[in-house]
C-alpha positions as a LaTeX table, in Angstrom:
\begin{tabular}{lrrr}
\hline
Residue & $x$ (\AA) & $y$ (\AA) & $z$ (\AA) \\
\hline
Unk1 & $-42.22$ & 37.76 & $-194.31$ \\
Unk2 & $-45.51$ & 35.86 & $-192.82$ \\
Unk3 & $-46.71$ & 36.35 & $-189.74$ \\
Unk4 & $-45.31$ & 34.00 & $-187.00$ \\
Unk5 & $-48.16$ & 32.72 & $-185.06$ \\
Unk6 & $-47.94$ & 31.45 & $-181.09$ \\
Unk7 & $-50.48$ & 28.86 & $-179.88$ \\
Unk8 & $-49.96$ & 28.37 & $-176.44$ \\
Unk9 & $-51.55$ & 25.03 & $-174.55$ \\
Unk10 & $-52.05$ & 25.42 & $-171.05$ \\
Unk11 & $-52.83$ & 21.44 & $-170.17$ \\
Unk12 & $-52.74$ & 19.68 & $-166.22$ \\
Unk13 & $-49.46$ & 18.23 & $-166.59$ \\
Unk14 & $-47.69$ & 20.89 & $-168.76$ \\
Unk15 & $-47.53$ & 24.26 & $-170.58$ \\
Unk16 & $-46.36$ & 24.13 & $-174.26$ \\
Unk17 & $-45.72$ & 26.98 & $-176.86$ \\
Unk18 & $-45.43$ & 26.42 & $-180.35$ \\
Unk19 & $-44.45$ & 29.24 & $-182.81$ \\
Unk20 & $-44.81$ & 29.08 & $-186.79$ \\
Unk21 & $-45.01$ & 30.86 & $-189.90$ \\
Unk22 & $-47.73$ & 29.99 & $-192.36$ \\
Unk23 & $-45.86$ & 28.51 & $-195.84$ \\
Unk24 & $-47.24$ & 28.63 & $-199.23$ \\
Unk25 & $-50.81$ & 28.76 & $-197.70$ \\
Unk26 & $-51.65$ & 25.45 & $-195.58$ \\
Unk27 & $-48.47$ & 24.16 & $-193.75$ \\
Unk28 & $-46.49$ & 25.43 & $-190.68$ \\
Unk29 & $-42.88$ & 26.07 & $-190.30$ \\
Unk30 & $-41.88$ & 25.93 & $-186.42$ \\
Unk31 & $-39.46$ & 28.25 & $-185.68$ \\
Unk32 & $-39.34$ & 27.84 & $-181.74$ \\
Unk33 & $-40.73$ & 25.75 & $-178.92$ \\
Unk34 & $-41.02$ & 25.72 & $-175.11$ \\
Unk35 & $-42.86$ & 23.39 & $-172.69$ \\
Unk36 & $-42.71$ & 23.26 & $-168.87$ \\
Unk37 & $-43.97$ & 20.80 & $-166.36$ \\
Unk38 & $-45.89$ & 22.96 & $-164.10$ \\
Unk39 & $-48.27$ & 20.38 & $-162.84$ \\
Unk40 & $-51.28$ & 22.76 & $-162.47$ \\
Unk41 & $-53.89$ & 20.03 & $-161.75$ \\
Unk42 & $-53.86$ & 17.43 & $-159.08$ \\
Unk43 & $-56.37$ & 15.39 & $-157.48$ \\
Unk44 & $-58.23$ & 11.84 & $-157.48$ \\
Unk45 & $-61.32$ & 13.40 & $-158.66$ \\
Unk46 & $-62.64$ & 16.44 & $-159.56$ \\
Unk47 & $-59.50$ & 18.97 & $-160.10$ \\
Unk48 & $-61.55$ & 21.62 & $-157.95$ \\
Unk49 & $-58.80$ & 24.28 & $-157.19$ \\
Unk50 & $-55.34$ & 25.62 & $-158.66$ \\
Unk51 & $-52.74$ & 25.58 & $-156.03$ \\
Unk52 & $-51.25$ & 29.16 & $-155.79$ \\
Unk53 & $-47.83$ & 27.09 & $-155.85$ \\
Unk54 & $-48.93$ & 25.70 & $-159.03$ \\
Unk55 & $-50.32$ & 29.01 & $-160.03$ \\
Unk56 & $-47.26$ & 30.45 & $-159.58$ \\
Unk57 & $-45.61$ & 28.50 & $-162.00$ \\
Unk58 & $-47.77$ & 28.49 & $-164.14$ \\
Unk59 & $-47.84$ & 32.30 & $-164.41$ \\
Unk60 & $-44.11$ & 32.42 & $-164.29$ \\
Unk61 & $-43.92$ & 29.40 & $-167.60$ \\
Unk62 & $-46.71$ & 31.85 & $-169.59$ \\
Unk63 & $-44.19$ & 35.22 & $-169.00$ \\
Unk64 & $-41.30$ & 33.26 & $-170.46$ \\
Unk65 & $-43.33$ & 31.95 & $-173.34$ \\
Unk66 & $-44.52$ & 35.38 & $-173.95$ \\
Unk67 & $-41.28$ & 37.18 & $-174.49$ \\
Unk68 & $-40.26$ & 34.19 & $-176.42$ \\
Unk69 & $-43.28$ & 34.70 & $-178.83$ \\
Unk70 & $-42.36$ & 38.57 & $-179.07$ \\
Unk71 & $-39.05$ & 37.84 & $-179.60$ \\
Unk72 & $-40.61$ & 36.40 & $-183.12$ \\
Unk73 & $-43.34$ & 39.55 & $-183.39$ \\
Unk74 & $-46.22$ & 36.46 & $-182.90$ \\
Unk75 & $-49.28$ & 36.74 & $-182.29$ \\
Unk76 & $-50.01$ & 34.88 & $-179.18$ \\
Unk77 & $-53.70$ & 32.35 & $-178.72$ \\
Unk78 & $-53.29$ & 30.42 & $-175.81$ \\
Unk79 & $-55.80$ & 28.05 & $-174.51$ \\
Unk80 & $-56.61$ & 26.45 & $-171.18$ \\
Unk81 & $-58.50$ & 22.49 & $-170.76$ \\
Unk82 & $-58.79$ & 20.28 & $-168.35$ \\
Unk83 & $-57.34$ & 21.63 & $-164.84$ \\
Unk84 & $-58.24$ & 25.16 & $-165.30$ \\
Unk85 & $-61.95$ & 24.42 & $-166.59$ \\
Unk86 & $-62.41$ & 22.34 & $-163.68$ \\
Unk87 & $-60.95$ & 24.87 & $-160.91$ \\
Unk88 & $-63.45$ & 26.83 & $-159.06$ \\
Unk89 & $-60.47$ & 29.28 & $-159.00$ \\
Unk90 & $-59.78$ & 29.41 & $-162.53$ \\
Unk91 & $-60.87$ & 33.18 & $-162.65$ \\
Unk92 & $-57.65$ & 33.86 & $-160.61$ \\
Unk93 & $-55.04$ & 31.89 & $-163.02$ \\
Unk94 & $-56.75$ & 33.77 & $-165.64$ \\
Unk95 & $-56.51$ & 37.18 & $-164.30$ \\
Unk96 & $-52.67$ & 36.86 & $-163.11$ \\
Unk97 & $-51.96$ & 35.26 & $-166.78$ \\
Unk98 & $-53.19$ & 38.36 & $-168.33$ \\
Unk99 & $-51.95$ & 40.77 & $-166.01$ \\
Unk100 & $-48.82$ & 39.63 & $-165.28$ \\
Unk101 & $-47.95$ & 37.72 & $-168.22$ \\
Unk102 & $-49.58$ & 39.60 & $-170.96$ \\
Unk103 & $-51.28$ & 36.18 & $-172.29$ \\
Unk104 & $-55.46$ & 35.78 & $-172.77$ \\
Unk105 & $-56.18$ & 32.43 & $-172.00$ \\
Unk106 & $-59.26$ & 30.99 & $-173.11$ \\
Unk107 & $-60.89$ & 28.16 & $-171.15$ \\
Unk108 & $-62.22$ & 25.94 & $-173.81$ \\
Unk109 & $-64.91$ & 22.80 & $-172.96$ \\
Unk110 & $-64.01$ & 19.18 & $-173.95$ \\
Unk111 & $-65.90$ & 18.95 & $-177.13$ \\
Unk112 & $-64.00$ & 21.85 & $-178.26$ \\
Unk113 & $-60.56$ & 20.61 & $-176.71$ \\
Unk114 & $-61.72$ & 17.19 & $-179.11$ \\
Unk115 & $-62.33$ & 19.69 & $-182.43$ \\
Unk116 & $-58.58$ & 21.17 & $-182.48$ \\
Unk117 & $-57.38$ & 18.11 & $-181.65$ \\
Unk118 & $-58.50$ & 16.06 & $-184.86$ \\
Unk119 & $-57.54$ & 19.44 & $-186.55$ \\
Unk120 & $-54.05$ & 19.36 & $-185.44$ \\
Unk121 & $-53.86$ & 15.57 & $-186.47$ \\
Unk122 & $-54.96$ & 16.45 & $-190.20$ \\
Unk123 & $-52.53$ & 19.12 & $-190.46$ \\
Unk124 & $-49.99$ & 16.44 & $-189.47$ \\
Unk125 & $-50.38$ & 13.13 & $-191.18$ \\
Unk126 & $-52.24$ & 12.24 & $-194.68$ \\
Unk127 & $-55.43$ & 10.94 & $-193.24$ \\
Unk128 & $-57.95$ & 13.21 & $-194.49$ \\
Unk129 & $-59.96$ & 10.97 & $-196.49$ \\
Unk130 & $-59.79$ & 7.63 & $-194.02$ \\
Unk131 & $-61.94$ & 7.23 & $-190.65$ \\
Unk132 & $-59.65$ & 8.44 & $-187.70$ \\
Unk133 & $-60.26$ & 7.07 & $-184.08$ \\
Unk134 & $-57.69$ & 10.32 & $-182.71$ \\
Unk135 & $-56.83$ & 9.24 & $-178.90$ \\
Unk136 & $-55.32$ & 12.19 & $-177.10$ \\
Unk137 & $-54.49$ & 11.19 & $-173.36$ \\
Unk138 & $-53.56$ & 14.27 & $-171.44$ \\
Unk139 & $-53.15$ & 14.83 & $-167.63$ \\
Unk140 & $-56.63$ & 15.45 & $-166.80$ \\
Unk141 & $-58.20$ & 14.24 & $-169.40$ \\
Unk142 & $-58.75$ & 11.98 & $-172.45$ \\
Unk143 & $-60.43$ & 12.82 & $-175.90$ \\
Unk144 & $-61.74$ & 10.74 & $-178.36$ \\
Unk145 & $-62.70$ & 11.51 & $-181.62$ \\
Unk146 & $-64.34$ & 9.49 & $-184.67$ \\
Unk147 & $-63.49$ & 11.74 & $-187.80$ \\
Unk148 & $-63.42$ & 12.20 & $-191.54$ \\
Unk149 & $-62.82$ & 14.65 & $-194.03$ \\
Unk150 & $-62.70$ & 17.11 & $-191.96$ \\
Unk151 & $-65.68$ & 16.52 & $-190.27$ \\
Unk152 & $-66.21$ & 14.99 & $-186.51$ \\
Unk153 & $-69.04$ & 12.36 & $-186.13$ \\
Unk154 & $-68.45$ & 11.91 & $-182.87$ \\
Unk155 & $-66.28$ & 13.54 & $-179.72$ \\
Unk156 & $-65.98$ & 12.07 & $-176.13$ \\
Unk157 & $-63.56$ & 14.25 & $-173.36$ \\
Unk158 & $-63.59$ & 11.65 & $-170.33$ \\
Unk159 & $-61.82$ & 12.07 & $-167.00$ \\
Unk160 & $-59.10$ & 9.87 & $-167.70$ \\
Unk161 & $-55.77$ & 12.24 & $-167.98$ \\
Unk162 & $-52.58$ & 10.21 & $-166.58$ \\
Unk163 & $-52.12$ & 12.62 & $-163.79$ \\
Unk164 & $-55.46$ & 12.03 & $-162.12$ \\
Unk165 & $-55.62$ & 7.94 & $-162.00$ \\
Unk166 & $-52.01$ & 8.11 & $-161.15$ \\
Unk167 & $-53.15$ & 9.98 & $-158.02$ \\
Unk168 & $-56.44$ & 7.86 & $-157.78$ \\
Unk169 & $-54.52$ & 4.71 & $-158.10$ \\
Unk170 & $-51.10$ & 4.54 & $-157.81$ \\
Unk171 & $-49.55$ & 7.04 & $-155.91$ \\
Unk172 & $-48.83$ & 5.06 & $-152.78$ \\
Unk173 & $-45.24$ & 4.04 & $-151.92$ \\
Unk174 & $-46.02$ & 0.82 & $-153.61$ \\
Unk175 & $-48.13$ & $-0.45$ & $-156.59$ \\
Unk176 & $-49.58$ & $-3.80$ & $-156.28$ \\
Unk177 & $-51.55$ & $-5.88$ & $-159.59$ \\
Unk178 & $-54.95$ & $-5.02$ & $-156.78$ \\
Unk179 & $-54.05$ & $-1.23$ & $-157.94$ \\
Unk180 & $-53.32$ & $-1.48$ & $-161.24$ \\
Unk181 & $-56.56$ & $-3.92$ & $-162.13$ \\
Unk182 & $-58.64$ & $-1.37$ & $-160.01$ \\
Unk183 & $-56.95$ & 1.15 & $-162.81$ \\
Unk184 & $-58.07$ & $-0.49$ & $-165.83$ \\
Unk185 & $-61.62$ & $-1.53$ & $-164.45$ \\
Unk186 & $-62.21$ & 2.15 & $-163.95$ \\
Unk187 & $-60.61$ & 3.02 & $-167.43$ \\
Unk188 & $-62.78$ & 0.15 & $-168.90$ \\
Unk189 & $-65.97$ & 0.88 & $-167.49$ \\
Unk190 & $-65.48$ & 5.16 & $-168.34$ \\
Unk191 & $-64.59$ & 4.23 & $-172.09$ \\
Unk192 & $-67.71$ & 2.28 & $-172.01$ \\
Unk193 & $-69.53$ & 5.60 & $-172.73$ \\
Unk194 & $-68.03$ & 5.72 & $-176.14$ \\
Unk195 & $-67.95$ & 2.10 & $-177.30$ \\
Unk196 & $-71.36$ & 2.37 & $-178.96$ \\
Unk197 & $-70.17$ & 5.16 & $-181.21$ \\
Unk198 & $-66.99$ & 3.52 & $-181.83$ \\
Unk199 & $-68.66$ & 0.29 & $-183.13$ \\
Unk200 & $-71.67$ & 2.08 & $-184.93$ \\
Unk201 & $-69.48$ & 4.35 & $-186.98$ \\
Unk202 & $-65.88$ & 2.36 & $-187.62$ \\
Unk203 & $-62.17$ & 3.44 & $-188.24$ \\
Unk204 & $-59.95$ & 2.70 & $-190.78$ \\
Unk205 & $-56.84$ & 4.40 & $-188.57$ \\
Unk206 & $-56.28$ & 4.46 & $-184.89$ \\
Unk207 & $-53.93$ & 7.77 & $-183.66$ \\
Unk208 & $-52.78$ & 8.19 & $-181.01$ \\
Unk209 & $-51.00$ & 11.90 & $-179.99$ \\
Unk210 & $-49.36$ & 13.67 & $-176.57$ \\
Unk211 & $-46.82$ & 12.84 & $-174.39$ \\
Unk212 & $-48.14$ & 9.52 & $-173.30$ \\
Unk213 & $-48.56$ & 7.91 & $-176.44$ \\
Unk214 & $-45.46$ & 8.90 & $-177.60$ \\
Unk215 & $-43.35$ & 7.59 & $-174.65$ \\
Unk216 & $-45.39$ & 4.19 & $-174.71$ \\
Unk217 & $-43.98$ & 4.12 & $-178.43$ \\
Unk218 & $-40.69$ & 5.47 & $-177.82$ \\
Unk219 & $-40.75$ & 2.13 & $-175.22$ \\
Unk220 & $-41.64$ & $-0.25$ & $-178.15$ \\
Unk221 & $-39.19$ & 0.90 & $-180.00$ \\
Unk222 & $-36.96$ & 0.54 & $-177.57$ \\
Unk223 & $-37.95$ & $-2.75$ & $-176.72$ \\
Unk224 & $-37.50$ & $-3.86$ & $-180.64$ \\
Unk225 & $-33.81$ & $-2.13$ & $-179.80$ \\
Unk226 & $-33.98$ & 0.68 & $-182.13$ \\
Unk227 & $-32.89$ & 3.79 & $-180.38$ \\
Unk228 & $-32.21$ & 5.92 & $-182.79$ \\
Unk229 & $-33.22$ & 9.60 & $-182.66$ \\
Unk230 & $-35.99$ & 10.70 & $-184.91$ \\
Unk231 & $-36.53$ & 14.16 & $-186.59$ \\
Unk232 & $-40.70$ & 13.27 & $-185.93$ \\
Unk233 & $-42.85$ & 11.18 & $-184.03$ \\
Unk234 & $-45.35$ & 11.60 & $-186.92$ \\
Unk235 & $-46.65$ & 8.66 & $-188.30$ \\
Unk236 & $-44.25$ & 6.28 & $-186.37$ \\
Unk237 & $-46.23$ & 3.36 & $-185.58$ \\
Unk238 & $-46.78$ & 0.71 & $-183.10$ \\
Unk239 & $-49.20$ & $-2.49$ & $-183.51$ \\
Unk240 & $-51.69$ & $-3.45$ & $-180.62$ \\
Unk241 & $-49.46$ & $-6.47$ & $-179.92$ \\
Unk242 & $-46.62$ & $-4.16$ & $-178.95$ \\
Unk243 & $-48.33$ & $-1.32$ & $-177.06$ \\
Unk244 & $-49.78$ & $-4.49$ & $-174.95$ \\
Unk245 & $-46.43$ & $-5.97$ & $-174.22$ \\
Unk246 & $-45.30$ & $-2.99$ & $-173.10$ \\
Unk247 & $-47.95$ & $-2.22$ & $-170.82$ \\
Unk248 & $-47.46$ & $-5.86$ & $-169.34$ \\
Unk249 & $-43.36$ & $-4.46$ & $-168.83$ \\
Unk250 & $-44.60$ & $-1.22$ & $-167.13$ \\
Unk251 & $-46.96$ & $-3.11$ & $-165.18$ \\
\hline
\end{tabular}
């Protein structure tokens, strides 16, 4: 039998845990899954320090992921991005992960965080040989990445993760259209960064991946009245026309 692997995503918002077994050479087979909300990061800004609250759960969601990965025999890689790289305290989260959970975690930068990313986007749809604009909006942060064959021409991480303008801009008791255009100005002018790269270089395919993404589709769908469960969000789609009109709903 093939070696089960367990790649373990520590992110701001949540902890996941995947576990697979390599098949006939270059596709996974899941065998189990676990996420928890932890909500390690939080802040307007910079995500400066872990909470030990938030450590604490954190520490307790990476135990129970790792006797779920030895229940399988897998070998555990676990990876940390946006919250803990930020923390001043990160040294602590890591230490108690691997002392009291029995996980490694590796703090990984954004251009890195970008890399797997279009990586785990190739292993899941058929886009190999088109242009890919991959648009992965996490808690803390947001990753762009132009890519083709393998190959990234160009990677952005920018500080634009749902948890953090949520706190920045609408976590008061009320949200007024003041709040929510002070949102997207921000948004606007950060992506601005990229836009040269973006226009310079092209895409044939826009993809969009995380939790997000795929509850502003789940919502379109919706909206279209089509409820019914799917085995995969891979490769469902949604047109710009529909993501906006949603948007306009939420907002």
């Amino acid at each position: 039998m093939t070696e089960a692997l367990a790649a373990v995503d520590v992110g701001t918002n949540s902890i996941h845990l995947v576990v697979a077994r390599l098949v006939d050479g270059d596709r996974f087979d899941v065998i189990a899954r676990d996420k928890d909300q932890v909500r390690l990061g939080q802040g307007a800004g910079d995500m400066k320090r872990l909470d030990p609250d938030a450590i604490d759960r954190g520490i307790a969601a990476l135990g129970r992921m790792r006797r779920l990965a030895d229940a399988h025999d897998a070998e555990v890689r676990a990876v940390a991005t946006s919250a803990v790289r930020e923390a001043e305290n990160h040294d602590e989260f890591i230490s108690r992960a691997r002392d009291e959970a029995g996980i490694e975690v590796e703090v990984i930068s954004g251009a890195e965080e970008a890399r797997l990313i279009h990586l785990g986007v190739l292993s899941a749809l058929p886009v190999f040989d088109e242009r890919i604009l991959v648009c992965d909006i996490g808690g803390g942060s947001t990753e762009l990445v132009i890519g083709q064959a393998g190959d990234t021409l160009a990677s952005r991480s920018l500080k634009l993760g749902a948890v953090r303008l949520t706190n920045r801009f609408l976590s008061g008791g009320s949200v007024g259209k003041s709040d929510i255009e002070a949102c997207r100005r921000h948004v606007r002018s950060t992506l601005y960064a990229f836009a040269p790269s973006a226009e310079a270089l092209g895409f044939d395919c826009a993809i969009g991946c995380a939790g997000t993404i795929e509850q502003v589709v789940r919502l379109v769908r919706r909206r279209a009245g089509d409820d019914e469960p799917l085995r995969t969000w891979n490769g469902v789609t949604a047109s710009a026309e529909e993501i906006r009109d949603v948007a306009s709903d939420l907002a």
